[in-house]
Amino acid sequence: MLPSSTVENYLKAIYQGQSSLASDGRLVPMGQVAAALNVTPGTATTMVKALAESGLAEYEPYTGVRLTPAGEKLAALVLRRHRLVELFLVQVMGMSWVEVHDEAEKLEHVVSERLIERIDDMLGHPTHDPHGDPIPTPEGRITPRHLDSLLTCPVGTPLRVTRIADQDPAFLRFIESNGLKPGQLIEVETRDTAADSVRLCGQNRAPITIGARAASKLLVEAAAG
Ligand SMILES: [Zn+2]
């Protein structure tokens, strides 16, 4: 019997791999799963085969893996626990959004259904965690939503930071100290393809220039109204 936290981490990695794929129904390459979990491809394959035997995933040798509807639902519920715990740690415990991801990585495997629903009630049924990641419903559903990054968004129009697609504490600190947290209003001034950089300005702030990699992890929406 595999420890449930291991199973849950695999389900989560495959789920997140699937949501980063361009088209629905494609398989997540095993190399990507192994890299996300920091294990060798051999270990990942053994584990994914076990998931397939439990009916949680479909594995195709030399191609990759995808979750079955049952696997998808379990993965979404792990993310639900993770994201509600993060929000609870920030809003109720007063922790920084920089430090809550690592705590939630552990707590997501141990908090009970009852506690999670109590947290959800207490926080007023929130839809997003402190990083802007959507919180799945108790049924494990997320409304898919396309967001531009600072590499693809329109230039010279008001934007609202919606989601930060990286949990690295150093990156989150950089985001915070430059006024780029979810909810902040910003505008891309120029995009320089030769230098691979984006120049942007926030409210009452001097413009800053960031690299394309950082820009790709800042997701935004039009700040209408
Ligand atoms: Zn997190």
Tab-separated table of C-alpha atoms and ligand atoms in Angstrom:
chain	number	residue	atom	x	y	z
A	1	MET	CA	0.000	0.000	0.000
A	2	LEU	CA	1.367	3.404	-0.956
A	3	PRO	CA	1.278	6.272	1.514
A	4	SER	CA	-1.610	8.504	0.589
A	5	SER	CA	0.508	11.644	0.589
A	6	THR	CA	2.667	10.149	-2.192
A	7	VAL	CA	-0.407	9.266	-4.231
A	8	GLU	CA	-1.800	12.752	-3.694
A	9	ASN	CA	1.422	14.427	-4.775
A	10	TYR	CA	1.477	12.407	-8.005
A	11	LEU	CA	-2.165	13.177	-8.728
A	12	LYS	CA	-1.492	16.858	-8.141
A	13	ALA	CA	1.599	16.892	-10.378
A	14	ILE	CA	-0.224	15.155	-13.231
A	15	TYR	CA	-3.260	17.421	-12.804
A	16	GLN	CA	-1.099	20.530	-12.969
A	17	GLY	CA	0.801	19.073	-15.913
A	18	GLN	CA	-2.500	18.508	-17.714
A	19	SER	CA	-3.679	22.051	-17.126
A	20	SER	CA	-0.455	23.384	-18.664
A	21	LEU	CA	-0.960	21.338	-21.856
A	22	ALA	CA	-2.055	23.215	-24.937
A	23	SER	CA	-4.931	20.902	-25.801
A	24	ASP	CA	-7.303	18.763	-23.788
A	25	GLY	CA	-6.834	15.045	-23.775
A	26	ARG	CA	-3.102	15.076	-24.403
A	27	LEU	CA	-0.815	13.079	-22.174
A	28	VAL	CA	1.629	14.549	-19.687
A	29	PRO	CA	5.118	13.262	-20.567
A	30	MET	CA	6.628	11.058	-17.849
A	31	GLY	CA	9.777	13.220	-17.796
A	32	GLN	CA	7.643	16.175	-16.774
A	33	VAL	CA	5.964	14.197	-13.978
A	34	ALA	CA	9.343	12.955	-12.711
A	35	ALA	CA	10.824	16.465	-12.779
A	36	ALA	CA	7.842	17.955	-10.935
A	37	LEU	CA	8.222	15.399	-8.140
A	38	ASN	CA	11.990	15.399	-8.158
A	39	VAL	CA	12.246	11.632	-8.726
A	40	THR	CA	13.858	9.528	-11.441
A	41	PRO	CA	11.760	8.642	-14.513
A	42	GLY	CA	11.871	4.987	-13.407
A	43	THR	CA	10.365	5.791	-10.022
A	44	ALA	CA	7.690	7.956	-11.626
A	45	THR	CA	6.760	5.189	-14.072
A	46	THR	CA	6.411	2.587	-11.307
A	47	MET	CA	4.189	4.925	-9.363
A	48	VAL	CA	2.060	5.934	-12.347
A	49	LYS	CA	1.477	2.261	-13.184
A	50	ALA	CA	0.195	1.775	-9.631
A	51	LEU	CA	-2.143	4.760	-10.090
A	52	ALA	CA	-3.384	3.204	-13.332
A	53	GLU	CA	-4.098	-0.072	-11.523
A	54	SER	CA	-6.147	1.848	-8.951
A	55	GLY	CA	-8.200	3.437	-11.731
A	56	LEU	CA	-6.898	6.941	-11.057
A	57	ALA	CA	-4.807	7.393	-14.215
A	58	GLU	CA	-4.290	6.093	-17.719
A	59	TYR	CA	-0.701	5.307	-18.593
A	60	GLU	CA	0.606	4.882	-22.115
A	61	PRO	CA	4.178	3.587	-22.368
A	62	TYR	CA	6.547	5.975	-24.201
A	63	THR	CA	3.845	8.651	-24.341
A	64	GLY	CA	2.747	9.707	-20.896
A	65	VAL	CA	-0.090	9.802	-18.442
A	66	ARG	CA	-3.450	11.415	-17.898
A	67	LEU	CA	-5.863	11.255	-14.983
A	68	THR	CA	-9.208	9.482	-15.117
A	69	PRO	CA	-12.232	11.515	-13.919
A	70	ALA	CA	-11.818	9.864	-10.483
A	71	GLY	CA	-8.128	10.856	-10.393
A	72	GLU	CA	-8.938	14.385	-11.491
A	73	LYS	CA	-11.474	14.814	-8.748
A	74	LEU	CA	-9.059	13.586	-6.058
A	75	ALA	CA	-6.316	15.885	-7.383
A	76	ALA	CA	-8.642	18.879	-7.378
A	77	LEU	CA	-9.622	18.155	-3.783
A	78	VAL	CA	-5.952	18.119	-2.759
A	79	LEU	CA	-5.591	21.533	-4.414
A	80	ARG	CA	-8.748	22.691	-2.652
A	81	ARG	CA	-7.260	21.767	0.733
A	82	HIS	CA	-3.898	23.301	-0.193
A	83	ARG	CA	-5.321	26.606	-1.340
A	84	LEU	CA	-7.835	26.998	1.480
A	85	VAL	CA	-5.076	26.251	4.009
A	86	GLU	CA	-2.867	28.912	2.394
A	87	LEU	CA	-5.612	31.497	2.575
A	88	PHE	CA	-6.399	30.561	6.170
A	89	LEU	CA	-2.740	30.897	7.164
A	90	VAL	CA	-2.578	34.366	5.594
A	91	GLN	CA	-5.957	35.778	6.584
A	92	VAL	CA	-6.466	34.227	10.001
A	93	MET	CA	-2.983	33.341	11.220
A	94	GLY	CA	-1.383	36.474	9.808
A	95	MET	CA	1.387	34.617	7.994
A	96	SER	CA	3.063	36.037	4.900
A	97	TRP	CA	1.948	34.781	1.478
A	98	VAL	CA	5.655	34.096	0.898
A	99	GLU	CA	5.855	31.365	3.531
A	100	VAL	CA	2.475	29.591	3.392
A	101	HIS	CA	3.058	27.334	0.367
A	102	ASP	CA	5.518	25.064	2.161
A	103	GLU	CA	3.204	24.759	5.165
A	104	ALA	CA	0.262	23.939	2.898
A	105	GLU	CA	2.310	21.272	1.092
A	106	LYS	CA	2.322	19.342	4.375
A	107	LEU	CA	-1.109	20.230	5.740
A	108	GLU	CA	-2.941	19.420	2.470
A	109	HIS	CA	-2.447	15.699	3.226
A	110	VAL	CA	-3.663	15.714	6.798
A	111	VAL	CA	-6.510	18.207	7.247
A	112	SER	CA	-9.919	16.571	7.472
A	113	GLU	CA	-12.863	17.246	5.204
A	114	ARG	CA	-14.709	18.670	8.178
A	115	LEU	CA	-11.963	21.132	9.043
A	116	ILE	CA	-11.610	22.256	5.427
A	117	GLU	CA	-15.329	22.937	5.077
A	118	ARG	CA	-15.221	24.892	8.347
A	119	ILE	CA	-12.317	26.975	7.003
A	120	ASP	CA	-14.223	27.520	3.754
A	121	ASP	CA	-17.280	28.771	5.715
A	122	MET	CA	-15.166	30.950	7.959
A	123	LEU	CA	-13.431	32.612	5.006
A	124	GLY	CA	-16.739	33.203	3.180
A	125	HIS	CA	-16.302	30.598	0.405
A	126	PRO	CA	-13.338	32.259	-1.300
A	127	THR	CA	-12.603	31.590	-4.957
A	128	HIS	CA	-8.836	32.250	-4.992
A	129	ASP	CA	-5.825	31.675	-2.750
A	130	PRO	CA	-3.274	34.390	-1.837
A	131	HIS	CA	-1.313	33.720	-5.046
A	132	GLY	CA	-4.408	34.072	-7.219
A	133	ASP	CA	-4.756	30.326	-7.829
A	134	PRO	CA	-8.413	29.242	-8.151
A	135	ILE	CA	-9.861	27.151	-5.312
A	136	PRO	CA	-11.732	24.094	-6.629
A	137	THR	CA	-15.312	23.590	-5.405
A	138	PRO	CA	-16.133	20.749	-2.960
A	139	GLU	CA	-17.059	18.761	-6.091
A	140	GLY	CA	-13.546	19.323	-7.442
A	141	ARG	CA	-14.468	21.754	-10.192
A	142	ILE	CA	-12.486	24.773	-11.378
A	143	THR	CA	-13.904	27.187	-13.901
A	144	PRO	CA	-11.257	27.344	-16.638
A	145	ARG	CA	-10.147	30.852	-17.316
A	146	HIS	CA	-7.597	32.144	-19.774
A	147	LEU	CA	-5.214	34.743	-18.402
A	148	ASP	CA	-2.558	36.639	-20.296
A	149	SER	CA	0.948	36.898	-18.907
A	150	LEU	CA	2.983	40.087	-19.125
A	151	LEU	CA	4.484	38.594	-22.299
A	152	THR	CA	1.146	38.319	-24.105
A	153	CYS	CA	-1.038	41.050	-22.601
A	154	PRO	CA	-1.828	44.318	-24.392
A	155	VAL	CA	0.679	47.149	-23.975
A	156	GLY	CA	-0.340	50.552	-22.615
A	157	THR	CA	-3.639	49.518	-21.013
A	158	PRO	CA	-4.521	49.240	-17.316
A	159	LEU	CA	-4.184	45.703	-16.007
A	160	ARG	CA	-4.839	43.982	-12.732
A	161	VAL	CA	-2.402	41.360	-11.447
A	162	THR	CA	-4.489	38.218	-11.087
A	163	ARG	CA	-2.194	35.285	-10.442
A	164	ILE	CA	1.468	34.574	-9.689
A	165	ALA	CA	2.498	31.325	-11.339
A	166	ASP	CA	5.482	30.542	-9.119
A	167	GLN	CA	5.647	29.691	-5.422
A	168	ASP	CA	9.351	30.326	-4.941
A	169	PRO	CA	9.718	32.502	-1.808
A	170	ALA	CA	12.468	34.649	-3.369
A	171	PHE	CA	10.282	35.345	-6.388
A	172	LEU	CA	7.244	36.120	-4.215
A	173	ARG	CA	9.344	38.540	-2.150
A	174	PHE	CA	10.455	40.248	-5.354
A	175	ILE	CA	6.818	40.507	-6.465
A	176	GLU	CA	5.746	41.932	-3.136
A	177	SER	CA	8.510	44.493	-2.859
A	178	ASN	CA	7.692	45.801	-6.331
A	179	GLY	CA	3.960	46.181	-5.706
A	180	LEU	CA	2.994	43.352	-8.058
A	181	LYS	CA	0.808	41.187	-5.813
A	182	PRO	CA	-2.584	39.944	-7.053
A	183	GLY	CA	-5.069	42.815	-7.043
A	184	GLN	CA	-2.477	45.506	-7.857
A	185	LEU	CA	-2.979	47.690	-10.929
A	186	ILE	CA	-0.146	47.885	-13.426
A	187	GLU	CA	0.540	48.731	-17.032
A	188	VAL	CA	3.090	47.393	-19.499
A	189	GLU	CA	4.934	50.359	-21.001
A	190	THR	CA	7.035	48.539	-23.537
A	191	ARG	CA	8.176	45.060	-24.427
A	192	ASP	CA	11.711	44.727	-25.723
A	193	THR	CA	12.158	41.513	-27.684
A	194	ALA	CA	15.867	42.144	-28.330
A	195	ALA	CA	16.636	42.462	-24.623
A	196	ASP	CA	13.959	39.893	-23.725
A	197	SER	CA	12.502	42.223	-21.124
A	198	VAL	CA	9.308	43.999	-20.163
A	199	ARG	CA	9.087	47.517	-18.782
A	200	LEU	CA	6.107	48.130	-16.555
A	201	CYS	CA	4.772	50.638	-14.096
A	202	GLY	CA	2.504	50.294	-11.113
A	203	GLN	CA	0.378	52.814	-9.261
A	204	ASN	CA	2.482	55.658	-7.840
A	205	ARG	CA	5.681	53.787	-8.605
A	206	ALA	CA	8.675	54.342	-10.795
A	207	PRO	CA	8.709	52.011	-13.829
A	208	ILE	CA	10.738	48.827	-13.510
A	209	THR	CA	12.172	46.450	-16.081
A	210	ILE	CA	11.854	42.714	-15.543
A	211	GLY	CA	13.121	39.726	-17.531
A	212	ALA	CA	10.910	37.653	-19.801
A	213	ARG	CA	10.993	34.663	-17.446
A	214	ALA	CA	9.634	36.700	-14.542
A	215	ALA	CA	7.131	38.367	-16.883
A	216	SER	CA	5.798	34.978	-17.997
A	217	LYS	CA	4.875	34.156	-14.404
A	218	LEU	CA	2.814	37.304	-13.791
A	219	LEU	CA	-0.722	36.718	-15.018
A	220	VAL	CA	-3.056	39.643	-15.551
A	221	GLU	CA	-6.513	40.661	-16.694
A	222	ALA	CA	-7.849	43.894	-18.122
A	223	ALA	CA	-8.613	46.308	-15.273
A	224	ALA	CA	-12.027	47.354	-16.554
A	225	GLY	CA	-13.944	49.783	-14.395
B	1	ZN	ZN	0.662	26.823	-2.624
